[in-house]
Each structure stands twice: as C-alpha cells, then as structure tokens.
Tab-separated table of C-alpha atoms and ligand atoms in Angstrom:
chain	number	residue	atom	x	y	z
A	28	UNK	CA	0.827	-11.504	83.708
A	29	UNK	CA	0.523	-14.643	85.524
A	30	UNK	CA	0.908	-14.634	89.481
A	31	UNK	CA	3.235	-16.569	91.314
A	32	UNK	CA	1.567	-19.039	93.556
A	33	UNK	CA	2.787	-18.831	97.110
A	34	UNK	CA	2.246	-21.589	99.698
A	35	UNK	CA	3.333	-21.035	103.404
A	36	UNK	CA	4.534	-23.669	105.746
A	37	UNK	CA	4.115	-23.223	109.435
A	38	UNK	CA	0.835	-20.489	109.777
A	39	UNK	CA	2.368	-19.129	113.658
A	40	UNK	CA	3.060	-15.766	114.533
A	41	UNK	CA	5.552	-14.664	112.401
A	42	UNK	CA	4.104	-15.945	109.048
A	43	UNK	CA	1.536	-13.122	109.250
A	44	UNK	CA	3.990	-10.576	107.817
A	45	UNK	CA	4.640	-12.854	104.926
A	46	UNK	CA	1.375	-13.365	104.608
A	47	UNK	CA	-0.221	-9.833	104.639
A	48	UNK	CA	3.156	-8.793	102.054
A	49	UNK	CA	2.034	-11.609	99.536
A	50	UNK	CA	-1.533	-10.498	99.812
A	51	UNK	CA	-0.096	-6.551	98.630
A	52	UNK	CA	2.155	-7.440	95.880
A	53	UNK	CA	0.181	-7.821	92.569
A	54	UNK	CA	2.385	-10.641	91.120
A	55	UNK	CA	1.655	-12.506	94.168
A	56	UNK	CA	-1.424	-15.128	94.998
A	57	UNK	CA	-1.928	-16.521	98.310
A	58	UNK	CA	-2.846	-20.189	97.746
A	59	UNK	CA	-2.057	-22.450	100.399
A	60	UNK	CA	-1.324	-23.491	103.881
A	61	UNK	CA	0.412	-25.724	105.857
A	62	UNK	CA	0.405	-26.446	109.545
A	63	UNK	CA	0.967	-29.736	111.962
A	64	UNK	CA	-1.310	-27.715	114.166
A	65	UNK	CA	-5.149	-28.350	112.983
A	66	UNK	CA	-6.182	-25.695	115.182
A	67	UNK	CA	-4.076	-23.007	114.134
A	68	UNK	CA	-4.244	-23.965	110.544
A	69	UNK	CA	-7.838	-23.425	110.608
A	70	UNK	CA	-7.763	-20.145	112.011
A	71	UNK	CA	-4.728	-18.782	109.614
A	72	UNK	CA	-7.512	-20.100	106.699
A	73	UNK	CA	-10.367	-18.538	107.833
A	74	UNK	CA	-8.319	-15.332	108.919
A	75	UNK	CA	-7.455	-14.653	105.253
A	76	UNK	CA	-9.416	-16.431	103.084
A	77	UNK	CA	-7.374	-19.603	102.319
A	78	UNK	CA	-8.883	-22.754	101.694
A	79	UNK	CA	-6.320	-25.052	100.695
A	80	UNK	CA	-5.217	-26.184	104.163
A	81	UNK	CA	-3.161	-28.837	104.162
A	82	UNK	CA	-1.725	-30.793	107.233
A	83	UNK	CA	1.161	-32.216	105.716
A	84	UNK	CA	3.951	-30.441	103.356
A	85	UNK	CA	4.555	-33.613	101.453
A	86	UNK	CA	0.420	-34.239	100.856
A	87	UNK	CA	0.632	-30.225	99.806
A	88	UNK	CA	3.624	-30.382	97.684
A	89	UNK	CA	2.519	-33.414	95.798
A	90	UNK	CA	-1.711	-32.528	95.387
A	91	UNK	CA	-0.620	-28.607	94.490
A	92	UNK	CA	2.486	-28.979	91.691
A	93	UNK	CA	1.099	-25.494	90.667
A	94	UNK	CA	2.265	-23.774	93.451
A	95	UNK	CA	5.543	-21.533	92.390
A	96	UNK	CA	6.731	-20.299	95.885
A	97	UNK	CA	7.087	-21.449	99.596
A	98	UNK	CA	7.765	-19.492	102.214
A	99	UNK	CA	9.032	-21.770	105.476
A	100	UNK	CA	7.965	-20.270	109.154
A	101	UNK	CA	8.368	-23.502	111.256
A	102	UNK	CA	9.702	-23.506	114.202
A	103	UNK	CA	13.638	-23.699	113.051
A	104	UNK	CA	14.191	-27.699	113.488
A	105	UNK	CA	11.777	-28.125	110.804
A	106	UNK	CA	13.200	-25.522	108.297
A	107	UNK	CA	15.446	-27.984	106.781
A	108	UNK	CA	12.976	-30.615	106.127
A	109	UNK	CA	10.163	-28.126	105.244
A	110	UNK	CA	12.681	-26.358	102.537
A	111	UNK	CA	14.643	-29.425	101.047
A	112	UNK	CA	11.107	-30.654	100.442
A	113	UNK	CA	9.682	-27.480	99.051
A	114	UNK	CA	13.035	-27.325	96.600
A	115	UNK	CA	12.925	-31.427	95.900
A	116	UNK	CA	9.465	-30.173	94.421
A	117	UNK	CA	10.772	-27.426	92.623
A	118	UNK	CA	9.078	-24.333	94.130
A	119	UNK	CA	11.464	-21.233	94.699
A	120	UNK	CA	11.592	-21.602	99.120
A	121	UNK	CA	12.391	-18.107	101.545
A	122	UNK	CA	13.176	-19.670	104.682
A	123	UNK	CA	12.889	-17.665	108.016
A	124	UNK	CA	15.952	-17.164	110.231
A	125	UNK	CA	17.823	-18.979	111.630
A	126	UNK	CA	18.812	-21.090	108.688
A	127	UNK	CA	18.497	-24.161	110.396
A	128	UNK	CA	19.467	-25.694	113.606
A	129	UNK	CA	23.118	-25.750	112.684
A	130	UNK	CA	25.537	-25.630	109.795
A	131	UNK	CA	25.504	-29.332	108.531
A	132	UNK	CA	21.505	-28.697	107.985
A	133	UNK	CA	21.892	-25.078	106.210
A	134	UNK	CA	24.556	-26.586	103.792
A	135	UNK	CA	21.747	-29.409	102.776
A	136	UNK	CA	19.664	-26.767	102.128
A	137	UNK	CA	21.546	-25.341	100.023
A	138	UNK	CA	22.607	-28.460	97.994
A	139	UNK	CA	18.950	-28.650	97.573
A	140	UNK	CA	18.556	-25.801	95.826
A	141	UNK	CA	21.482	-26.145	93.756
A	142	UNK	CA	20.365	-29.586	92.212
A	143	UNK	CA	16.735	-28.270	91.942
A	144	UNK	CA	18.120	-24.982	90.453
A	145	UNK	CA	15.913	-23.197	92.693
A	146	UNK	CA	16.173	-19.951	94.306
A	147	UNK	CA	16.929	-20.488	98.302
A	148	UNK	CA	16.247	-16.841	99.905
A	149	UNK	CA	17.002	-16.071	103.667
A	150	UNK	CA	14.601	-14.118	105.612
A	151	UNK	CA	17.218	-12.124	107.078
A	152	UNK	CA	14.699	-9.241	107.336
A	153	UNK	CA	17.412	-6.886	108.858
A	154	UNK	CA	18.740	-6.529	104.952
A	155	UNK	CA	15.712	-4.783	104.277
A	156	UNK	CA	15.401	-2.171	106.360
A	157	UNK	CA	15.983	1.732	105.399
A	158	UNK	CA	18.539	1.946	107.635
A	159	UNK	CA	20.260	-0.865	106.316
A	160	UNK	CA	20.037	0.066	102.726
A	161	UNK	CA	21.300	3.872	102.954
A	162	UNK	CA	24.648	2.504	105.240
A	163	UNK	CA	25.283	-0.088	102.546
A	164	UNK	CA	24.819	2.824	99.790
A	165	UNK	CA	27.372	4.633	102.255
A	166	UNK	CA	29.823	1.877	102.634
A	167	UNK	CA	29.655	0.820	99.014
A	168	UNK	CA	30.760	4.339	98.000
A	169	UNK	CA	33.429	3.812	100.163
A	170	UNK	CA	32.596	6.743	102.399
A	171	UNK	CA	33.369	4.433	105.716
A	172	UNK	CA	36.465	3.192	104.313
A	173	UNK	CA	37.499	-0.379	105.448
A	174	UNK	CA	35.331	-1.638	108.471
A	175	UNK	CA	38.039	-3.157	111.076
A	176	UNK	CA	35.766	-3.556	113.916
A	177	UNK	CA	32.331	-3.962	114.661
A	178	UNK	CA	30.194	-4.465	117.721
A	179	UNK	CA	26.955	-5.985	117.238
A	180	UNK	CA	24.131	-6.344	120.876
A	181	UNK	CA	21.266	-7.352	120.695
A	182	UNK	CA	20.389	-7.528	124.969
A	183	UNK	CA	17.173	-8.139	126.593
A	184	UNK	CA	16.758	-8.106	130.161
A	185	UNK	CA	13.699	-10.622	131.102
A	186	UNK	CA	12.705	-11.225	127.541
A	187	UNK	CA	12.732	-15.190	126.594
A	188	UNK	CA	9.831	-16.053	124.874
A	189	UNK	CA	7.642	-18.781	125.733
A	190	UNK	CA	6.858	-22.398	123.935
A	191	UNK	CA	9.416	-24.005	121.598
A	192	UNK	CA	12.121	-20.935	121.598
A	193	UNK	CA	13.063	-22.407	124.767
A	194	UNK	CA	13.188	-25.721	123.922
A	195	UNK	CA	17.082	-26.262	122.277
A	196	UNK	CA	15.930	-29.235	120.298
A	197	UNK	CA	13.214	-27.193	118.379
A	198	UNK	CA	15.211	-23.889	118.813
A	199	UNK	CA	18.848	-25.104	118.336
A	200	UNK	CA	19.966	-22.448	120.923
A	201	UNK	CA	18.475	-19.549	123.057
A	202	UNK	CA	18.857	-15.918	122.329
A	203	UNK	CA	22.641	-15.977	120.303
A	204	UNK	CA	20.347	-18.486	117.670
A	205	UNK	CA	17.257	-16.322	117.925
A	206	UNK	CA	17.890	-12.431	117.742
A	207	UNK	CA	21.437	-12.928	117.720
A	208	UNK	CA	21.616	-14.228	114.506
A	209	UNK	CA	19.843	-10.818	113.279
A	210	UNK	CA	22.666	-7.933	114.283
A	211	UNK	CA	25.461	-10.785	113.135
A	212	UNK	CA	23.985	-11.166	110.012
A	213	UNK	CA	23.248	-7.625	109.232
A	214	UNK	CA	26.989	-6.811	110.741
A	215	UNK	CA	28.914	-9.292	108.158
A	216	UNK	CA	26.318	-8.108	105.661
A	217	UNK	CA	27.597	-4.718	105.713
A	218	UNK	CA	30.910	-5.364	106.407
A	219	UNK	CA	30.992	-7.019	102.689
A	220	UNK	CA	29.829	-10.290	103.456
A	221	UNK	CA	33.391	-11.584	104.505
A	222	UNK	CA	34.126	-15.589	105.668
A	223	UNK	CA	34.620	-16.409	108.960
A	224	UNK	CA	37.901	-17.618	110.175
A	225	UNK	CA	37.689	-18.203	113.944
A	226	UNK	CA	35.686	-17.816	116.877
A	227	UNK	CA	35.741	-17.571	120.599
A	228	UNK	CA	32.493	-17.662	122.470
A	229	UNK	CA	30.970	-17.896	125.872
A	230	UNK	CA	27.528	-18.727	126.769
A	231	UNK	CA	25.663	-18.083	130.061
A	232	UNK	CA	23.165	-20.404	131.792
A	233	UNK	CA	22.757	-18.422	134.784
A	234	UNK	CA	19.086	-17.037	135.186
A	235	UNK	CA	16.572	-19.321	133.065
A	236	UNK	CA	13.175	-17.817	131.676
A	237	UNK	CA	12.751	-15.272	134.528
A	238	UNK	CA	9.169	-16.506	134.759
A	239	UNK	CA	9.981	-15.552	138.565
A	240	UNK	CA	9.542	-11.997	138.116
A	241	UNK	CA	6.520	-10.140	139.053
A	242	UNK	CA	6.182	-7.263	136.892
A	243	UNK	CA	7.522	-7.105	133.553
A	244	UNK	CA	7.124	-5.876	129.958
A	245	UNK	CA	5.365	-7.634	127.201
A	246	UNK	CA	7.815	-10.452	127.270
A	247	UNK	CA	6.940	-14.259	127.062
A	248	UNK	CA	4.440	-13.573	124.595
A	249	UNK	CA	5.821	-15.660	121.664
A	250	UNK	CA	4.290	-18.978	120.375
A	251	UNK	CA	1.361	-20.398	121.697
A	252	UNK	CA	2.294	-22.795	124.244
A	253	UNK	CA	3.797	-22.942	128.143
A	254	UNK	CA	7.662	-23.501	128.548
A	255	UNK	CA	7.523	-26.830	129.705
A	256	UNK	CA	11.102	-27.124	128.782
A	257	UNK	CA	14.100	-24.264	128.989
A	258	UNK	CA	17.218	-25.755	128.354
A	259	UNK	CA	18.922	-22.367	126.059
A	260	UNK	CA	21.731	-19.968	127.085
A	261	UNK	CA	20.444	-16.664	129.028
A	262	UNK	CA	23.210	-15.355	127.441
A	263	UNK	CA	25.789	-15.717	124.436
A	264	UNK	CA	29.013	-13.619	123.726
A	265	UNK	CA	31.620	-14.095	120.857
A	266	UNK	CA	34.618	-12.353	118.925
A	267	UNK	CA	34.063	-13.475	115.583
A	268	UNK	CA	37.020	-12.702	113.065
A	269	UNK	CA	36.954	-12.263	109.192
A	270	UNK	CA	39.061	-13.372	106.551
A	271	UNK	CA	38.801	-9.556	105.252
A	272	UNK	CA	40.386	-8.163	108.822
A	273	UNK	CA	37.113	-7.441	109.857
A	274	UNK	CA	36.338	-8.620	114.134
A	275	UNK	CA	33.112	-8.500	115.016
A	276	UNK	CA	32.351	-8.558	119.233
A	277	UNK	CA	28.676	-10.032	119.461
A	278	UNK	CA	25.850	-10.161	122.474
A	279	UNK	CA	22.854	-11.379	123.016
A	280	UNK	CA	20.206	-12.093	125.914
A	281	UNK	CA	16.623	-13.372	126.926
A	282	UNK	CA	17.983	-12.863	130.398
A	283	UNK	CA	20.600	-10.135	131.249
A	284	UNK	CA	20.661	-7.913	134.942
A	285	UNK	CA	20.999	-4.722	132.520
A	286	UNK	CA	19.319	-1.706	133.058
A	287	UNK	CA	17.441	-1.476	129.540
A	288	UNK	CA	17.398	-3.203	126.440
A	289	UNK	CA	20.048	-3.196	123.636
A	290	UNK	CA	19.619	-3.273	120.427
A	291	UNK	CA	22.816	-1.759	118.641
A	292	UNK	CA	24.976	-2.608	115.924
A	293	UNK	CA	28.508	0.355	115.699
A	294	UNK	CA	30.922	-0.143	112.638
A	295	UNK	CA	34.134	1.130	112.728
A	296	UNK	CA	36.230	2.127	109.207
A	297	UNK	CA	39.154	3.828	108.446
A	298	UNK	CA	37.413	6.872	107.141
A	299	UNK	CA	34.361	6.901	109.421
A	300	UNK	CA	31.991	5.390	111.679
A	301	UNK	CA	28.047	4.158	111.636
A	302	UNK	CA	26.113	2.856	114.445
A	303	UNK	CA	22.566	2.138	114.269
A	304	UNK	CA	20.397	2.150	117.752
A	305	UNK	CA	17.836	1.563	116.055
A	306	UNK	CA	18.565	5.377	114.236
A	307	UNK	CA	21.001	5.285	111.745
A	308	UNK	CA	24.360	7.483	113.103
A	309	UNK	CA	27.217	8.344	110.574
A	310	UNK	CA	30.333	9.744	111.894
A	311	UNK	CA	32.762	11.003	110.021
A	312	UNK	CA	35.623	13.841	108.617
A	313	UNK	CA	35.687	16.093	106.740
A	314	UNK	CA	38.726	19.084	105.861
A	315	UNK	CA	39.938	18.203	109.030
A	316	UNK	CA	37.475	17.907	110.551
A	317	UNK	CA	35.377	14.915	113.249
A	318	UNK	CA	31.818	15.609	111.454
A	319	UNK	CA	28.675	13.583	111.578
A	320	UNK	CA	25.900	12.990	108.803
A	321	UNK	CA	22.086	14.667	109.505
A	322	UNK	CA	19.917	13.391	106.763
A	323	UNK	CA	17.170	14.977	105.829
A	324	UNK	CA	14.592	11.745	105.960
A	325	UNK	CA	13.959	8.784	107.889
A	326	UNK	CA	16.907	6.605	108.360
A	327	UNK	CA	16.002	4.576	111.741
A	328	UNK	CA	15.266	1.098	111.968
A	329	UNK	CA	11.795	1.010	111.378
A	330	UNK	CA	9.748	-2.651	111.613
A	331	UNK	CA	6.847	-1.572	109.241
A	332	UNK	CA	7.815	-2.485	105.608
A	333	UNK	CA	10.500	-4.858	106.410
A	334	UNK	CA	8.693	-7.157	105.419
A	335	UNK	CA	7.140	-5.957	102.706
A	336	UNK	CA	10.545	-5.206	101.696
A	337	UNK	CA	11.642	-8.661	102.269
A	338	UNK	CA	8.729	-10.706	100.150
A	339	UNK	CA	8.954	-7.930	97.563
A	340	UNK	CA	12.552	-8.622	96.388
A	341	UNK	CA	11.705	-12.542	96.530
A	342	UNK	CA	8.777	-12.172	94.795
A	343	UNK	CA	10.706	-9.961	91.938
A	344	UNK	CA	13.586	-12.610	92.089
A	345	UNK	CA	11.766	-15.193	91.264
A	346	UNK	CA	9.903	-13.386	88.511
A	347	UNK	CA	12.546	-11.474	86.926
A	348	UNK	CA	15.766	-13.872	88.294
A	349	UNK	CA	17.061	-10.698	90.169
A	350	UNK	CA	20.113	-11.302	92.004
A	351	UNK	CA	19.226	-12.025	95.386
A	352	UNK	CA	20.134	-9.840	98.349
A	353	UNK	CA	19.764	-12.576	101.061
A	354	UNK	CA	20.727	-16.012	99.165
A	355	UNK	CA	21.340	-19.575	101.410
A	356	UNK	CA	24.762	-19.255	100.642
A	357	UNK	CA	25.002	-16.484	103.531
A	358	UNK	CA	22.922	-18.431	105.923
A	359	UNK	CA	25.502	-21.231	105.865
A	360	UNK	CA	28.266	-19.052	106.638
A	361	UNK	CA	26.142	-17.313	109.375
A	362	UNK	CA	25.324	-21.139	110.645
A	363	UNK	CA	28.991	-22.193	110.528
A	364	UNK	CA	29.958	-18.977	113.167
A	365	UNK	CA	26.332	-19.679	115.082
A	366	UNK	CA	27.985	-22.942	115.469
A	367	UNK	CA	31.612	-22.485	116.498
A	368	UNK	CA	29.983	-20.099	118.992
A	369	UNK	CA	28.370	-22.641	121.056
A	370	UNK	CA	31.701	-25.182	120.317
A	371	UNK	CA	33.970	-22.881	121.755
A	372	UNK	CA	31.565	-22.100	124.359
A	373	UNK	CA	31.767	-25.916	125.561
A	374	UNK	CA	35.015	-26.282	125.242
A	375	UNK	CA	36.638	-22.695	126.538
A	376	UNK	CA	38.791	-22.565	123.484
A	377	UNK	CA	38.930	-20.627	120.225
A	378	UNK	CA	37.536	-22.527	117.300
A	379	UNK	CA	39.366	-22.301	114.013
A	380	UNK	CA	36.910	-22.351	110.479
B	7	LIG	N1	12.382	-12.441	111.057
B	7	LIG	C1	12.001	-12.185	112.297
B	7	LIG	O1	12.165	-11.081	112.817
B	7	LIG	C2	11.359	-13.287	113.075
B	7	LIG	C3	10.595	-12.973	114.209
B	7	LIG	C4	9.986	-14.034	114.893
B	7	LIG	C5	10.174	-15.336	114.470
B	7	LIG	N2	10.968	-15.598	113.377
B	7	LIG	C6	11.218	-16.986	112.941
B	7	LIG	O2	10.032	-17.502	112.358
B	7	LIG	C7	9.899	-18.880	112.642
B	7	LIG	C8	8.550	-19.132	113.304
B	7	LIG	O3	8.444	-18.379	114.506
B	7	LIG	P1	7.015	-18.025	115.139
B	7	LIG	O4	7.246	-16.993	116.160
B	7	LIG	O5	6.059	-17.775	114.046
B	7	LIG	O6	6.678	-19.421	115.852
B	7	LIG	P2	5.217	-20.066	116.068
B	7	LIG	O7	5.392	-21.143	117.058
B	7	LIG	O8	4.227	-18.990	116.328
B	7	LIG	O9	4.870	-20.702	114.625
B	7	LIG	C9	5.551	-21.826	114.099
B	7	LIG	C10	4.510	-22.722	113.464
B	7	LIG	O10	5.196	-23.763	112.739
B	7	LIG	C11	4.365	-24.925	112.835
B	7	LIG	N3	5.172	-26.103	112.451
B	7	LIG	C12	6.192	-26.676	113.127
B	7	LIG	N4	6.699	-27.702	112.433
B	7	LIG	C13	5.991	-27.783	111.282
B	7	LIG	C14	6.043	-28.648	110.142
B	7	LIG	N5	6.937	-29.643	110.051
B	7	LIG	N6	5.156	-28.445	109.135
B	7	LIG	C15	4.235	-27.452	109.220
B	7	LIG	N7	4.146	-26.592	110.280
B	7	LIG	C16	5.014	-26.760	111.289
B	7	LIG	C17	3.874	-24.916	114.272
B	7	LIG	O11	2.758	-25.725	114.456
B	7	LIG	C18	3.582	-23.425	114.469
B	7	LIG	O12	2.238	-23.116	114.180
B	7	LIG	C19	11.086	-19.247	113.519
B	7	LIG	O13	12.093	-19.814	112.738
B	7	LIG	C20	11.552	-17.925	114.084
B	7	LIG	O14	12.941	-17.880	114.366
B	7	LIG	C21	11.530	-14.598	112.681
C-alpha cells in the first residue's frame, strides 16, 4: 500500500504533534518542510530526519507535486494563504485552529477546496478527545435530550503567551481567537453542530500581558520571540444563540484577577446534564430519580493522543474518503460567531447572522 506523502507548513511549536502522529501511522510518510524561519526550519529537519526543507510553500508545492497531504501550523494570518495554496495544488490540507483570521478568509478556504475537490480538515483537536467522543455517543443516543443551554470557559489568570499571539495582525484576536475558539467549537460540536443566529459580546482590554508580575506559572512560554507588540483583548465574553434553540454563554482570558484557571465546558438538556472540567460528568434521572453516570474507564480530557487521534482520522479520510469529523465547513461557521463577537464588542450591540 502506498503512503500518503505529508508536507508541513510552519515547523513551530505546535507542528510537533502533527509531526510525531504522521511519523506513527503506517500509511503516513513524513516528506517535507516548510518554514519562513531558516533557523527553525533547520532544526525541525535535523530533529526528525527531514531533508526536503523548503523556504517557500509555493517553491515546495511546485518542485514536490508528489506530495498528497499538508498540514498548515502558521501562525493563523498565514493559514489562508498557506491552505488555498496547498488546495490550488491539489494536496488534501488540515489546517490548525483558528480557521483563519476571520470569516471572509475561512469561507476562501473553503471555496478552495471545493473547486480543487480536496478534503479541507480543521484541527479542532478538542473533537478528538475521549471525553469528547463518549458525550457525543451519549448525546447521539439521545440520553441528554435537547441541549438548551451551554456554558463554555476557558479562563487563565496571567497566561498570554509571548511572540505573535499577541500581535492582532498575526493573531486576529487575543485569547476569545486562541483557546476560545476550542470550548466554542467543541460546545456547538456537541450540541449538533447548529448555525449561529446572533451574538452579543464584550471584550476586555484592561490588564495587557501581565509581564509585570513577579512570580508566575509556566506562562509566556509560547513562540519563540519577545512581545514587542500586545494589542489583543485580556478578556472576551459572548451569548451566542443557535438556530436549533441552543445559547451558548462563552469566556475566555490570557489575563483574568481569578483565583485559578478554568477550563470547563457544562451542557444542559432536557433529560440530563454533562460538564467536562477536564473529567467528563453526566448527570442525569433515572425512575425518579437525580442520578449521575460513574464509568468504569477513563473519560477525562486527556492531551496525549489527541493528536494522534486528530492526524489519524485525516490520514484515513484521505485514504479511504471517510466522512470527516472536523470539515472547513464548521470552521466558517465558528469564524462567522468569532467574528460577530468582536463586532458587537465594538459596537455594544447584538449582532444579527
Ligand atoms: N490545537 C492546539 O491545541 C494548538 C495549540 C497551540 C497552537 N495552535 C495553533 O497552531 C498554529 C501555530 O502555533 P505555534 O504555537 O506552533 O506557533 P509558532 O510561532 O511556534 O510556529 C508558527 C511557525 O509558522 C511559521 N510561519 C509563519 N508564516 C509562515 C508562512 N507563510 N510559511 C511558512 N511558515 C510560516 C513561523 O516562522 C513559525 O515557525 C497557530 O495557528 C495556533 O493557533 C494550536
């Protein structure tokens, strides 16, 4: 059986996950690199055996037509260009979140793949995670009923990172953009994927990067370069509601006077209840009873194997044409509410989708 050749653009910190799951599935061949930074490049080759380093996607795309997959871990104000290109050449593209920097971008994306008739995955890695997959196995039984309300936080209390995340122009937006994006997506995920219908949102420019304080965790860690500029929110808040019913309430910080980090997602149904903190909770009733749900295996949130899990089902949807569990289509309508967020934000009123 022939194996797929995979190609990353943008060799920073994230892509190492990719990277490592590529090198562990067997229909998988790492082949090439691409990075505008020489230095890093060179490292990410040596580090794992690449040698076709390129440092220019178009020079790659054109001198490698062999290569069958791209996976795109730019910063996020080049995951538009990187992926329309990587489509245009017809490879098969998994794009890290956030989509893009805003809606108009994601939808070009996903014209892209359309007219290529390529495959356009989102690395929305929350989808992936065991917790994730046994609540949607829960909800798709229709053991929580229909989910009316949600509440989705995802809080950190001096946690911006450093280089471009602070930097809107690379970034698009601070932490609501960033980690966000992850509990919203996961939250309309499971709540059956629903559209968007308006939006009310506040953002917070209160505190900055906190580079002020003297002792702190193992923040400011990300990217590999100084915050010479910090122009995001500290802090983003939204109600968000679905053309299903659903209403999603949604928070997110770099910088937040809170006693602890958050990172919680609750769903509310008419026959029961699920939060996740990061351990999956199921609340529910039975003969008359307010019961809750012990399982008898691991159902928290658990980072190792994402992933894995992630690359695995783009690798086998590009092989066998498996639906896919985390297609563009979603990161458009997650871009559109990312968007309205920061609108209504500006202007102080609701925005209508
Ligand atoms: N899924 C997750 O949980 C998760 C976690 C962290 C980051 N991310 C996402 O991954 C992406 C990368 O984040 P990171 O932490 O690895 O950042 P990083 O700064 O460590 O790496 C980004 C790399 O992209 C390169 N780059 C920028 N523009 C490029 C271009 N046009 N062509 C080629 N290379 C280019 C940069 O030189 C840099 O090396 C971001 O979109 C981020 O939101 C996702």
């Amino acid at each position: 059986m022939k194996k797929l050749k995979v190609a990353v653009i943008g060799v920073g910190n994230i892509s190492q996950f990719h990277i490592e799951a590529y090198m562990k599935n067997p229909n998988a061949e790492l082949y090439a690199f691409c990075d505008i930074n020489e230095k890093t490049l060179n490292a990410k080759g040596a580090q794992y055996g690449v040698e076709r380093l390129y440092l220019d996607k178009d020079k790659m795309l054109s001198e490698l037509p062999e290569i069958d997959l791209v996976s795109v871990c730019t910063w996020n104000s080049a995951h538009a260009e990187c992926t329309i290109a990587a489509l245009n050449a017809g490879k098969n593209v998994l794009c890290e979140k956030p989509m893009a920097l805003n809606a108009e971008e994601a939808a070009a994306m996903v014209e892209a793949a359309q007219r290529n008739n390529r495959l356009l995955m989102m690395g929305f890695v929350r989808r992936f995670g065991n917790d994730a997959t046994v609540l949607k196995d829960f909800i798709d039984a229709g053991d929580m009923g229909e989910i009316y309300y949600g509440k989705a936080s995802y809080l950190r209390r001096a946690g911006a990172p450093s280089g471009w995340f602070g930097d809107k122009s690379r970034a698009g937006g601070g932490p609501l953009i960033d980690i966000g994006v992850h509990v919203l997506d996961l939250s309309r995920y499971l709540a059956g994927s629903p559209k968007p219908v308006s939006v009310y949102g506040a953002t917070f420019y209160k505190l900055g990067n906190r580079k002020d304080i003297k002792l702190r965790g193992n923040y400011l860690s990300a990217g590999d370069e100084s915050n010479e500029v910090y122009d995001v929110e500290d802090l983003a808040t939204a109600m968000i509601r679905f053309d299903n019913g659903f209403v999603l309430s949604l928070e997110a910080s770099f910088s937040l006077n809170i006693g602890g980090d958050v990172g919680e997602i609750q769903l509310f149904g008419t026959k029961g209840g699920a939060k996740i903190d990061p351990q999956l909770h199921l609340y529910t009733e039975q003969n008359g009873y307010l019961t809750n749900v012990e399982f008898d295996a691991p159902t928290a949130l658990n980072f190792n194997g994402l992933f894995d899990n992630e690359i695995n089902h783009f690798v086998d949807c590009c092989k066998d044409g498996r639906e896919c569990r985390s297609p563009g289509t979603d990161g458009v309508e997650v871009a559109k509410i990312l968007d309205a967020i920061y609108r209504s934000a500006k202007t102080g009123h609701e925005v209508a989708l």
